[in-house]
Amino acid sequence: MTVTDHRETLRSAYRQVRSTTTRLCEPLSAEDYVVQSMPDASPAKWHLAHTTWFFETFLLQPECPGYKPYHPAFAVLFNSYYQGVGPQFSRPRRGLLSRPTVEEVLNYRREVDRAMDELFTDLPSDHFAEIAPRIELGINHEEQHQELLCTDLLHMFAQNPLDPEYQSSARWTPAKEHPFAWSPEFDAGLWEIGAQGSHFFFDNEGPRHKVYTEAFQLGNRLVTAGEYLNFINDGGYTTPSLWLSEGWAAVNTNGWSAPLYWNKSADGEWTMMTLMGRVPVDKHRPVCHVSHFEADAYARWAGARLPLESEWERAAHFIESQIQPQKTSIVGNFLDSGLLHPTSPSNSTSPIAQLFGDTWEWTASAYLPYPGFQPAAGAIGEYNGKFMSNQMVLRGGSCATPQRHIRTTYRNFFPSSARWQFAGIRLAK
Amino acid sequence: MTVTDHRETLRSAYRQVRSTTTRLCEPLSAEDYVVQSMPDASPAKWHLAHTTWFFETFLLQPECPGYKPYHPAFAVLFNSYYQGVGPQFSRPRRGLLSRPTVEEVLNYRREVDRAMDELFTDLPSDHFAEIAPRIELGINHEEQHQELLCTDLLHMFAQNPLDPEYQSSARWTPAKEHPFAWSPEFDAGLWEIGAQGSHFFFDNEGPRHKVYTEAFQLGNRLVTAGEYLNFINDGGYTTPSLWLSEGWAAVNTNGWSAPLYWNKSADGEWTMMTLMGRVPVDKHRPVCHVSHFEADAYARWAGARLPLESEWERAAHFIESQIQPQKTSIVGNFLDSGLLHPTSPSNSTSPIAQLFGDTWEWTASAYLPYPGFQPAAGAIGEYNGKFMSNQMVLRGGSCATPQRHIRTTYRNFFPSSARWQFAGIRLAK
Amino acid sequence: MTVTDHRETLRSAYRQVRSTTTRLCEPLSAEDYVVQSMPDASPAKWHLAHTTWFFETFLLQPECPGYKPYHPAFAVLFNSYYQGVGPQFSRPRRGLLSRPTVEEVLNYRREVDRAMDELFTDLPSDHFAEIAPRIELGINHEEQHQELLCTDLLHMFAQNPLDPEYQSSARWTPAKEHPFAWSPEFDAGLWEIGAQGSHFFFDNEGPRHKVYTEAFQLGNRLVTAGEYLNFINDGGYTTPSLWLSEGWAAVNTNGWSAPLYWNKSADGEWTMMTLMGRVPVDKHRPVCHVSHFEADAYARWAGARLPLESEWERAAHFIESQIQPQKTSIVGNFLDSGLLHPTSPSNSTSPIAQLFGDTWEWTASAYLPYPGFQPAAGAIGEYNGKFMSNQMVLRGGSCATPQRHIRTTYRNFFPSSARWQFAGIRLAK
Amino acid sequence: MTVTDHRETLRSAYRQVRSTTTRLCEPLSAEDYVVQSMPDASPAKWHLAHTTWFFETFLLQPECPGYKPYHPAFAVLFNSYYQGVGPQFSRPRRGLLSRPTVEEVLNYRREVDRAMDELFTDLPSDHFAEIAPRIELGINHEEQHQELLCTDLLHMFAQNPLDPEYQSSARWTPAKEHPFAWSPEFDAGLWEIGAQGSHFFFDNEGPRHKVYTEAFQLGNRLVTAGEYLNFINDGGYTTPSLWLSEGWAAVNTNGWSAPLYWNKSADGEWTMMTLMGRVPVDKHRPVCHVSHFEADAYARWAGARLPLESEWERAAHFIESQIQPQKTSIVGNFLDSGLLHPTSPSNSTSPIAQLFGDTWEWTASAYLPYPGFQPAAGAIGEYNGKFMSNQMVLRGGSCATPQRHIRTTYRNFFPSSARWQFAGIRLAK
C-alpha cells in the first residue's frame, strides 16, 4: 500500500468509527447520556467525549503546533486513567456531571474531527507515517468504547423498572437449536501464539512466543441459556463444591441465582433485560452476562472445564487456516449486524462455531504479560500492561464488538466477578 | 371566607406553586434534571414528578372515581417514603433513571394539573371542604420541594469542575456590613409555643403548649462569613475542645476545614460555589452551608451558644407582635426575591434582624414531638412524626424557602451533619 | 462531717470500689479478659486498666510530685477519649492487645492503689479537700465501668456458641407475675429538676432548673418479656407504621426480630443469653436489651409512649419523698444483689415499682444540656458534655449498676440503636 | 520401606509435628493465644485447635468406629473452610472466642493425640496403608499452620505499641553483605515441572507436565533491605508508572510507603517489628513483608522482572541436581533454625542462593491449575483447588516454614496485596 493509500484508508476508517459512535447514540434521549449506573460503567456522554479526548491529547496537541484545546477543563474531565498525562476526574463520579451538555460534547467531537481532518490532509508524509500507528490505536480505542457504550447503556436501562428499549423489541425472534458436540481433538504440541507483523495489534497481544499445549477438544458452540437453566435447576447456585472459594463468596454476597439481567416471574417464567427491552429467555441462544466464576462453576458441573487462551487461539487459527481459508475477514455476529444480542449458530457447519462474535468467551487463563512483553513508551504505554493483575482473559469478541476490531490474537480481560459484558461460556476438555 | 372564595384561593395557590416549580427549572438543560449527586439529594426530574405524584396519590386517586393513574409504574417510582401507600424505588438510586424523560415528566405534571383543575371545578362543596386541607398540604409539600430543588441543584453543580451557573454571576454584588449586637434580654417565664387555629400548619408544629424559658438574649443578626473566617483562622477546625465528640469525628472523617462549597485558592483567597457559580466569599453575608456540629463549635468558640427553639419562637413572636405588627406577612430574603443566596440585613433596624429568610438557623433543640403530639391518620401521617429521632430543629426559613411557606411556629429538621441546606448560625446567651 | 471523717469515708469508698471491680473479674479466665466483641465494648482488662489510669492521670500525677507513672505507654493505651490529656489508642483496636497481661494490669492496679493509699494518708487537709471531688469522680467513674464490665462480658459470651456462664445457671429461677396498672395521675405544673447541693453528682445533672410538665401517668412497673412477646407475635417487627423511620431502617439493616440475645429454637421456644448462660425467656421478668427504637415502637403499639426525663424525675422524687421517706438509700435490684439480671417486683406495693434498678428506662428525651450547663474546666470537663448529640436519656439504673452510684437526678445516655445495655421499657401516657 | 517402618516413620513425624506446634507456643501468655489481629490471621489458640480438628475429623471420626468427638461444638468452631464437612464459625470472628480456654484446647490436643496413637498402634495394615496419605496430609497441614502461627503472632504483636518480643531481641545481629550478580543463563527449551511419584505432595503440585521456557537468568540472592531502601528513596512509592494499576490503588488506599512493619523515626532511622521485637532495618538481610504489588514495582524499577514459577522450578531443579547432588534434604534458613527472620547468604557459594528458606519468593505466575489437575475426592479435595483465583504463586519457603515441609515443586499462594507473610523478592530477566 502506498503512503497515500494508507493515509486515505486511515482517514476513511477514522471517519467511519467516529460516525458509528454517534450513530449508536441516535436512539438516546438527552437524559440517557448522563447516567452512570455503576462505577465500572460510564455515561454515554463520557464515552463520546473521552474517545475524542484521546485524539486531541495524543495527536492534535503533540502534533499540531497551533492546536488550541477545545476546553481547558476537558483534559482532566475526560482522561480515563493515563497518569502520565495528568490528573483524572474521579471515575465513580462521572455520572455527577450534567455539564458539558450532550450538545457541547457533540460540538467537541465535531471540532476535533475537523482538526483531525486537517491533520490527515496537511501532515507531511514522514510525519504522518510516524503517527499513523497512534491514529490506528485511537480508532481501535474508540471501537472498544463502542462496545462499552452498548454494555453500559444496557446496564443503565436494566436498573430502570420501565424496561426501556434501546431498539425495538419487535426485532426479537426465537433462535433455532444447534446440537452440542465436541470438536475433533487437537494434538498435544509446541505451538506459537501471539501477534507479530505490521498490521495493528495491541501491545498485550505480543510478542509471538511458543507454548506447549496438551491434547484438547472444545465445544462446537457456546453454552446455551437452556443448558444453563439445567445448571440452575440442578442447584448450581446452591452447591458450594461447584465453585471456586471466591466465586462462592460472590454468589452469597451478591445474592446471585441466575445470570445478570435474568428475572423469574411469579409464575416461573424467565425473562431477561436486553437492548430490545425485556424479552423471554431463549433456550437456544448462548447464555451471557455471566461472571468468570459462573462460567467456571458451570463447566465443573458439566464435567468439563474452560479453555486456556493458548488452546482457544490454536483452535481459532485452525478455523481460520483450515475451515475458512477463503474468508478475508472474520465472520460472526458482531456489532455490525445490529442485532446486539447473541444468537444461535443454527446455520453453521463449522466444527467449532461462534468462536468469533456472539459472546466473549471466558478462558481459564489469567491476564498476564507474554514472555518478553514490553509496554509502549510514554503515557500510551499505560494502555494494557498496568492492568495485568487479577483479571481473566476473554477471547473472540461479542455481538457488541465491531467486526473490524477483533483478531485471532485479541486478548480482552475483566475481573472474575464482572457480569455486565456480553461474556459467555465455551467448554473444553 | 366563603367556601367559594376558599376554593378559588386554593386553586390560585395551587396554580402558583405548580408554575413556580416549573419556572425554577427553566434555566436547566435536560441533562441537569437527571443527576443525583448524593443519596440525600434528588434529581430535579424526581422533584417534579414526586410533587405531582403527591396530588395524584392523595387527591385524584381517592377522590376522583374515574381517575386513571398516568402511568402504573409511577406509584412506586415517585413514592418517597410513604410505607402506607406501597413500596418505593430505592432512594439512593433515583439518579439511575434516565426515563421517564423530562418531557414525559412535564406531561405528567400537565395531566395531573388538568385533572386537579377539574377537581377544583367539579367537586361538591362538602366534599371539597373535606379535602381542602389535603390540597393545602400538597401545596406546602411542593413548596418544600422547591427549596430542595435549589439545594440539590447547587450540590450537583458544586461537584462539577466547570462551576456551572444556575443563574448569572452578574447578579453577585458585595453586601454591606451590619454591626453585631446582642438583643434586649427576654425575661424568664412560662410561655406558650406551637401552632393552633384554623390556618394551615404541619402536625409537628402542634399542639400549642407551655414551656418555661430562662432569661436569654439573641444575636441581632446571623453570624457572618467574616466572623466565621476568624473562627477558621483561629484554629477552629483543629481544636477538639470546641467540638461535640461526634462533631470532632465528623471533622476528621470528612476532612472538614471550612463550610461546604468553600475553597481556598493557592494564593489564599476564599471562594464559594453558589447558584450564581463560583464567587468570592463575602465577609458581610451570613455564613451558610454549615452543619449543626460547626454551628455548635462556632458558638462555643464565640463564648455563646445556639438558641433553643422555644427561645427562637418567643423572639419571633415578639418581633411579629411588637416590632412589625403592621406587617401582614413575614418579611425576609426568601425564594421569591430570586437572589438565592443569603445577604446582609444592612438596612434593617430590627433588634433581631434576619429571623426569617437568608438562612435556616440551627437551634440547640432536638427534633422531638411536642407534648400530646398526634400524627395525622393514614399514610399522610408519615409526613413528619416518623423522623423524630437524631435530628436537630432549624427555624426561620432561608433564601430558598418560599415566603408563603414559613411561619413563626415552623419546625424544620436535619441531621447534625447535614451541610447542603442553606443553614447558618444565630448566637444566643 | 469532719475533714478526717470525709477522708476516711472516701478512702473506704475508694477501697470498696477497687476491690469490687477485681472481685467482679474473679470468675474470668485469663482469656476472657482480652476479647473486644464490638467497637462499643471493651475488654475486661482494659476496664481494669483504664479505671486505674484515671486515678493515676487525674490524681497521682498532678498531685504527688514524686509519682512516676507505672509505665510510659499506659498514658496512651488506657486513655479512653480525653483529648486534653493526649492521644488515645484506637478504640476499636483495644481487643488487639494481648499485652500487658492480666497479671501486669493487676499489678498496675496494686501499685496505683498503694500510691493512692499514701495520698489518702499523707495529703495535707487543704490539699485533700481540694482534690476530694476528683477522687469521688474517680470512684463514680469506676462504678460506671463496673456496669460496662458486666454488659461487655455478656456481649462477648453471647458471641460464643458455647454459651459460657459467667455465674452458675443454677441461680436462675422463674419470677412471679406483677399485674400492670397505671400510676395515679401527676398534675400539670412547673417543677424543678436537676441536681444541686454538696453531694456528688455529674456535671450533666445540673443546674437545677424549672420545667413545665403536663399531667401524666406512668406504668406501675417495667414492661415484661411476656408483654413484649405479644408485640412480637402481633407482627411488631414487621409493621413499619409502629416505627420511627430510622428505627425501621435499623430493623431491616440489622435483621432485628427480637431483643438482643433472644433466640427462638426450631420448636418455637424462646431462650436468651444472660450472665448465667442461656436460659428460657421468663414472661414475668422485664424485657431488656432493647434499643430506644424498639422501646418507642413497643410503646406506640401499646397505645402509650415513653416518659420524658422530667416526668420520670418528678415521679422518682415523689416516690422518694412520699412513698419511701424513711429510706436512706435507693432500693432496687442493683449490681449489689449479685443477680445480674432484672427480675419481677412481685413483692412491691409501690404505685410505681422498679423505678430504680432492674433495667435502665429509655426516655423520650434527647440527651442535651440543661439550661446554663457548664462543663468542668480542663480535661475532666470532657466527661459528659461532649457527648450531647444524637443520644437518648435513660434513667434509674439497672441490675448491673452499683447501688451507691444511682440518684434521682442521674442521666445516663446511649444512642437510639444501642442494645447491649440492660435497658428496658417504662410506659407513660 | 516396610509397612511397619512406614507406620513408625509416620508416627514419629506425627509426634514431632504435634510437639513442635505446642513448643512454638511456649513463649506465649494465655492472653496471646486469643487475639485475632485481622480477618486473614487467626488466634494461636485457633491454630492449635484447628490442626487437631483436622485429625479428629478426617481420621478419628471416619476410621475409629468407637471414637466420640471431644466436644460437639468443636466441629463447627474449628472447621476452617471445608463446606463438605459442614458449617464453619465465621472466620473474622475467631478472635471473639475466649472459650474454650487454652488449657481446654491443650487438653483437646492431648486427647486427640492419645486417640491417634491408638490408631497408629491398632489399625490393621491394610487399613493403615489406606489412610496413611491422609495422616501425611494432616502432618503437612499442621506444618503450614506452624508457619501461620508465626506470621499471625508477629502481626498481632506488631499492633501493640509495647513492641512485645516473642523471643529475645538479644538474638539479633547484623548480617554480612553478599554481592548481587546474575546467575548463568538457563537455555530456552521444553521442560517438565510439577510433582509425581509416591512421596507426599499436595494435589496442586501435579500433574507433572511440559512447559516451554524462554532463556532466562535469576538474581543470585534475594533483594536486600538496603536495595529496597534505594527504591524507597528514589520515590518508588510515589511514581505511578512503576506500579500495576491495582498496586497503585493499594498504595494510595492503604497509605503504603515501606514494607509492612517498617517505621521511620523522627530522626530518619528505619526500624522494623520482628519476632524479636523492634530492631533496626538491616541492609544486608532480605527485604520481606512486601506484597506482590511491591515486588513487581521494585522489579520494574530495577529494570528486571519477577520469575515465572516454571523458571523458578527449573532453577531449583538445577541447583538440586547439579550443585547440591549430595544433599539428602533441602538446605536453608527455615523454622528449624529458630532464627525466625531472613538473613544473608554470606557464606553461600551457590550461583543462586536462598532459593529455599529465608523468604517466600513472589513469582509472576497466577495460581491456576496445572493441565489435567484434579482435586482429591470428598471434603479433602477442598484443600487447594478452590482457591485458584486471584492469587499469585510464591516459591521456596521462608524462615517460618518447617524444613521438612518444602519441596522443589511446592506452590504457595497469596493475594497480590498480602504482606504479613515472610515474602520477599527474587529478580529475573
mmCIF file of N, CA and C in Angstrom, chain D residues 327-375:
data_model
loop_
_atom_site.group_PDB
_atom_site.id
_atom_site.type_symbol
_atom_site.label_atom_id
_atom_site.label_comp_id
_atom_site.label_asym_id
_atom_site.label_seq_id
_atom_site.Cartn_x
_atom_site.Cartn_y
_atom_site.Cartn_z
ATOM 1 N N LYS D 327 23.259 -33.572 48.733
ATOM 2 C CA LYS D 327 22.366 -33.246 49.835
ATOM 3 C C LYS D 327 21.169 -34.193 49.814
ATOM 4 N N THR D 328 20.785 -34.665 50.971
ATOM 5 C CA THR D 328 19.582 -35.505 51.025
ATOM 6 C C THR D 328 18.363 -34.688 51.401
ATOM 7 N N SER D 329 18.589 -33.495 51.885
ATOM 8 C CA SER D 329 17.414 -32.664 52.165
ATOM 9 C C SER D 329 17.721 -31.222 51.797
ATOM 10 N N ILE D 330 16.682 -30.470 51.705
ATOM 11 C CA ILE D 330 16.804 -29.083 51.266
ATOM 12 C C ILE D 330 17.462 -28.245 52.355
ATOM 13 N N VAL D 331 18.368 -27.372 51.945
ATOM 14 C CA VAL D 331 19.147 -26.583 52.890
ATOM 15 C C VAL D 331 18.668 -25.123 52.853
ATOM 16 N N GLY D 332 18.525 -24.533 53.996
ATOM 17 C CA GLY D 332 18.139 -23.126 54.025
ATOM 18 C C GLY D 332 17.810 -22.685 55.432
ATOM 19 N N ASN D 333 17.484 -21.386 55.543
ATOM 20 C CA ASN D 333 17.107 -20.819 56.830
ATOM 21 C C ASN D 333 15.602 -21.007 57.032
ATOM 22 N N PHE D 334 15.251 -22.095 57.721
ATOM 23 C CA PHE D 334 13.856 -22.467 57.921
ATOM 24 C C PHE D 334 13.450 -22.271 59.380
ATOM 25 N N LEU D 335 12.200 -22.623 59.663
ATOM 26 C CA LEU D 335 11.690 -22.581 61.033
ATOM 27 C C LEU D 335 12.640 -23.292 61.994
ATOM 28 N N ASP D 336 13.225 -24.377 61.507
ATOM 29 C CA ASP D 336 14.050 -25.233 62.356
ATOM 30 C C ASP D 336 15.265 -24.491 62.913
ATOM 31 N N SER D 337 15.719 -23.450 62.207
ATOM 32 C CA SER D 337 16.893 -22.714 62.691
ATOM 33 C C SER D 337 16.564 -21.896 63.936
ATOM 34 N N GLY D 338 15.299 -21.624 64.127
ATOM 35 C CA GLY D 338 14.907 -20.830 65.292
ATOM 36 C C GLY D 338 15.177 -19.351 65.137
ATOM 37 N N LEU D 339 15.714 -18.960 64.007
ATOM 38 C CA LEU D 339 16.031 -17.548 63.805
ATOM 39 C C LEU D 339 14.764 -16.718 63.627
ATOM 40 N N LEU D 340 13.856 -17.267 62.865
ATOM 41 C CA LEU D 340 12.547 -16.640 62.614
ATOM 42 C C LEU D 340 12.651 -15.261 61.954
ATOM 43 N N HIS D 341 13.719 -15.078 61.225
ATOM 44 C CA HIS D 341 13.823 -13.890 60.390
ATOM 45 C C HIS D 341 14.810 -14.224 59.268
ATOM 46 N N PRO D 342 14.597 -13.654 58.066
ATOM 47 C CA PRO D 342 15.528 -13.952 56.981
ATOM 48 C C PRO D 342 16.897 -13.351 57.276
ATOM 49 N N THR D 343 17.896 -13.963 56.705
ATOM 50 C CA THR D 343 19.257 -13.447 56.920
ATOM 51 C C THR D 343 20.026 -13.461 55.609
ATOM 52 N N SER D 344 21.272 -13.129 55.676
ATOM 53 C CA SER D 344 22.087 -13.017 54.458
ATOM 54 C C SER D 344 22.750 -14.361 54.139
ATOM 55 N N PRO D 345 22.891 -14.688 52.841
ATOM 56 C CA PRO D 345 23.553 -15.943 52.474
ATOM 57 C C PRO D 345 25.050 -15.723 52.358
ATOM 58 N N SER D 346 25.640 -14.998 53.314
ATOM 59 C CA SER D 346 27.003 -14.501 53.100
ATOM 60 C C SER D 346 28.019 -15.629 52.938
ATOM 61 N N ASN D 347 27.700 -16.799 53.445
ATOM 62 C CA ASN D 347 28.666 -17.892 53.314
ATOM 63 C C ASN D 347 28.402 -18.782 52.100
ATOM 64 N N SER D 348 27.372 -18.480 51.346
ATOM 65 C CA SER D 348 26.985 -19.384 50.272
ATOM 66 C C SER D 348 27.861 -19.177 49.046
ATOM 67 N N THR D 349 28.167 -20.265 48.366
ATOM 68 C CA THR D 349 28.901 -20.165 47.098
ATOM 69 C C THR D 349 27.997 -20.544 45.938
ATOM 70 N N SER D 350 26.727 -20.732 46.219
ATOM 71 C CA SER D 350 25.796 -21.155 45.178
ATOM 72 C C SER D 350 25.596 -20.031 44.178
ATOM 73 N N PRO D 351 25.469 -20.350 42.879
ATOM 74 C CA PRO D 351 25.160 -19.312 41.885
ATOM 75 C C PRO D 351 23.754 -18.734 42.081
ATOM 76 N N ILE D 352 22.902 -19.476 42.771
ATOM 77 C CA ILE D 352 21.561 -18.949 43.076
ATOM 78 C C ILE D 352 21.264 -19.313 44.525
ATOM 79 N N ALA D 353 21.658 -18.437 45.425
ATOM 80 C CA ALA D 353 21.492 -18.724 46.848
ATOM 81 C C ALA D 353 20.077 -18.390 47.307
ATOM 82 N N GLN D 354 19.721 -18.936 48.445
ATOM 83 C CA GLN D 354 18.457 -18.599 49.115
ATOM 84 C C GLN D 354 17.216 -19.002 48.342
ATOM 85 N N LEU D 355 17.368 -19.915 47.357
ATOM 86 C CA LEU D 355 16.151 -20.353 46.674
ATOM 87 C C LEU D 355 15.182 -20.962 47.687
ATOM 88 N N PHE D 356 15.733 -21.583 48.700
ATOM 89 C CA PHE D 356 14.887 -22.172 49.740
ATOM 90 C C PHE D 356 15.108 -21.438 51.059
ATOM 91 N N GLY D 357 14.021 -21.216 51.761
ATOM 92 C CA GLY D 357 14.124 -20.585 53.068
ATOM 93 C C GLY D 357 14.261 -19.079 52.983
ATOM 94 N N ASP D 358 14.493 -18.465 54.138
ATOM 95 C CA ASP D 358 14.594 -17.001 54.282
ATOM 96 C C ASP D 358 13.253 -16.324 53.988
ATOM 97 N N THR D 359 12.913 -16.144 52.699
ATOM 98 C CA THR D 359 11.584 -15.600 52.381
ATOM 99 C C THR D 359 10.982 -16.375 51.218
ATOM 100 N N TRP D 360 9.665 -16.465 51.229
ATOM 101 C CA TRP D 360 8.956 -16.892 50.030
ATOM 102 C C TRP D 360 9.268 -15.909 48.911
ATOM 103 N N GLU D 361 9.261 -16.409 47.677
ATOM 104 C CA GLU D 361 9.584 -15.553 46.542
ATOM 105 C C GLU D 361 8.349 -15.389 45.666
ATOM 106 N N TRP D 362 7.875 -14.163 45.582
ATOM 107 C CA TRP D 362 6.733 -13.873 44.709
ATOM 108 C C TRP D 362 7.111 -14.201 43.270
ATOM 109 N N THR D 363 6.300 -14.933 42.553
ATOM 110 C CA THR D 363 6.555 -15.157 41.129
ATOM 111 C C THR D 363 5.598 -14.308 40.302
ATOM 112 N N ALA D 364 5.838 -14.308 38.999
ATOM 113 C CA ALA D 364 4.959 -13.595 38.066
ATOM 114 C C ALA D 364 3.815 -14.492 37.604
ATOM 115 N N SER D 365 3.649 -15.662 38.246
ATOM 116 C CA SER D 365 2.627 -16.617 37.795
ATOM 117 C C SER D 365 1.395 -16.571 38.678
ATOM 118 N N ALA D 366 0.241 -16.519 38.028
ATOM 119 C CA ALA D 366 -1.022 -16.626 38.758
ATOM 120 C C ALA D 366 -1.186 -18.073 39.246
ATOM 121 N N TYR D 367 -1.864 -18.208 40.367
ATOM 122 C CA TYR D 367 -2.086 -19.535 40.933
ATOM 123 C C TYR D 367 -3.283 -20.171 40.225
ATOM 124 N N LEU D 368 -2.974 -21.057 39.270
ATOM 125 C CA LEU D 368 -4.010 -21.699 38.459
ATOM 126 C C LEU D 368 -3.712 -23.190 38.390
ATOM 127 N N PRO D 369 -4.692 -23.989 38.016
ATOM 128 C CA PRO D 369 -4.459 -25.441 37.957
ATOM 129 C C PRO D 369 -3.484 -25.805 36.843
ATOM 130 N N TYR D 370 -2.638 -26.774 37.127
ATOM 131 C CA TYR D 370 -1.816 -27.351 36.069
ATOM 132 C C TYR D 370 -2.731 -28.129 35.113
ATOM 133 N N PRO D 371 -2.295 -28.289 33.864
ATOM 134 C CA PRO D 371 -3.128 -29.051 32.912
ATOM 135 C C PRO D 371 -3.455 -30.438 33.465
ATOM 136 N N GLY D 372 -4.710 -30.782 33.473
ATOM 137 C CA GLY D 372 -5.133 -32.094 33.949
ATOM 138 C C GLY D 372 -5.307 -32.177 35.452
ATOM 139 N N PHE D 373 -5.185 -31.070 36.141
ATOM 140 C CA PHE D 373 -5.345 -31.065 37.604
ATOM 141 C C PHE D 373 -6.716 -31.598 38.015
ATOM 142 N N GLN D 374 -6.716 -32.494 38.975
ATOM 143 C CA GLN D 374 -7.958 -32.992 39.563
ATOM 144 C C GLN D 374 -7.841 -32.911 41.072
ATOM 145 N N PRO D 375 -8.714 -32.179 41.732
ATOM 146 C CA PRO D 375 -8.671 -32.189 43.199
ATOM 147 C C PRO D 375 -9.042 -33.566 43.736
#
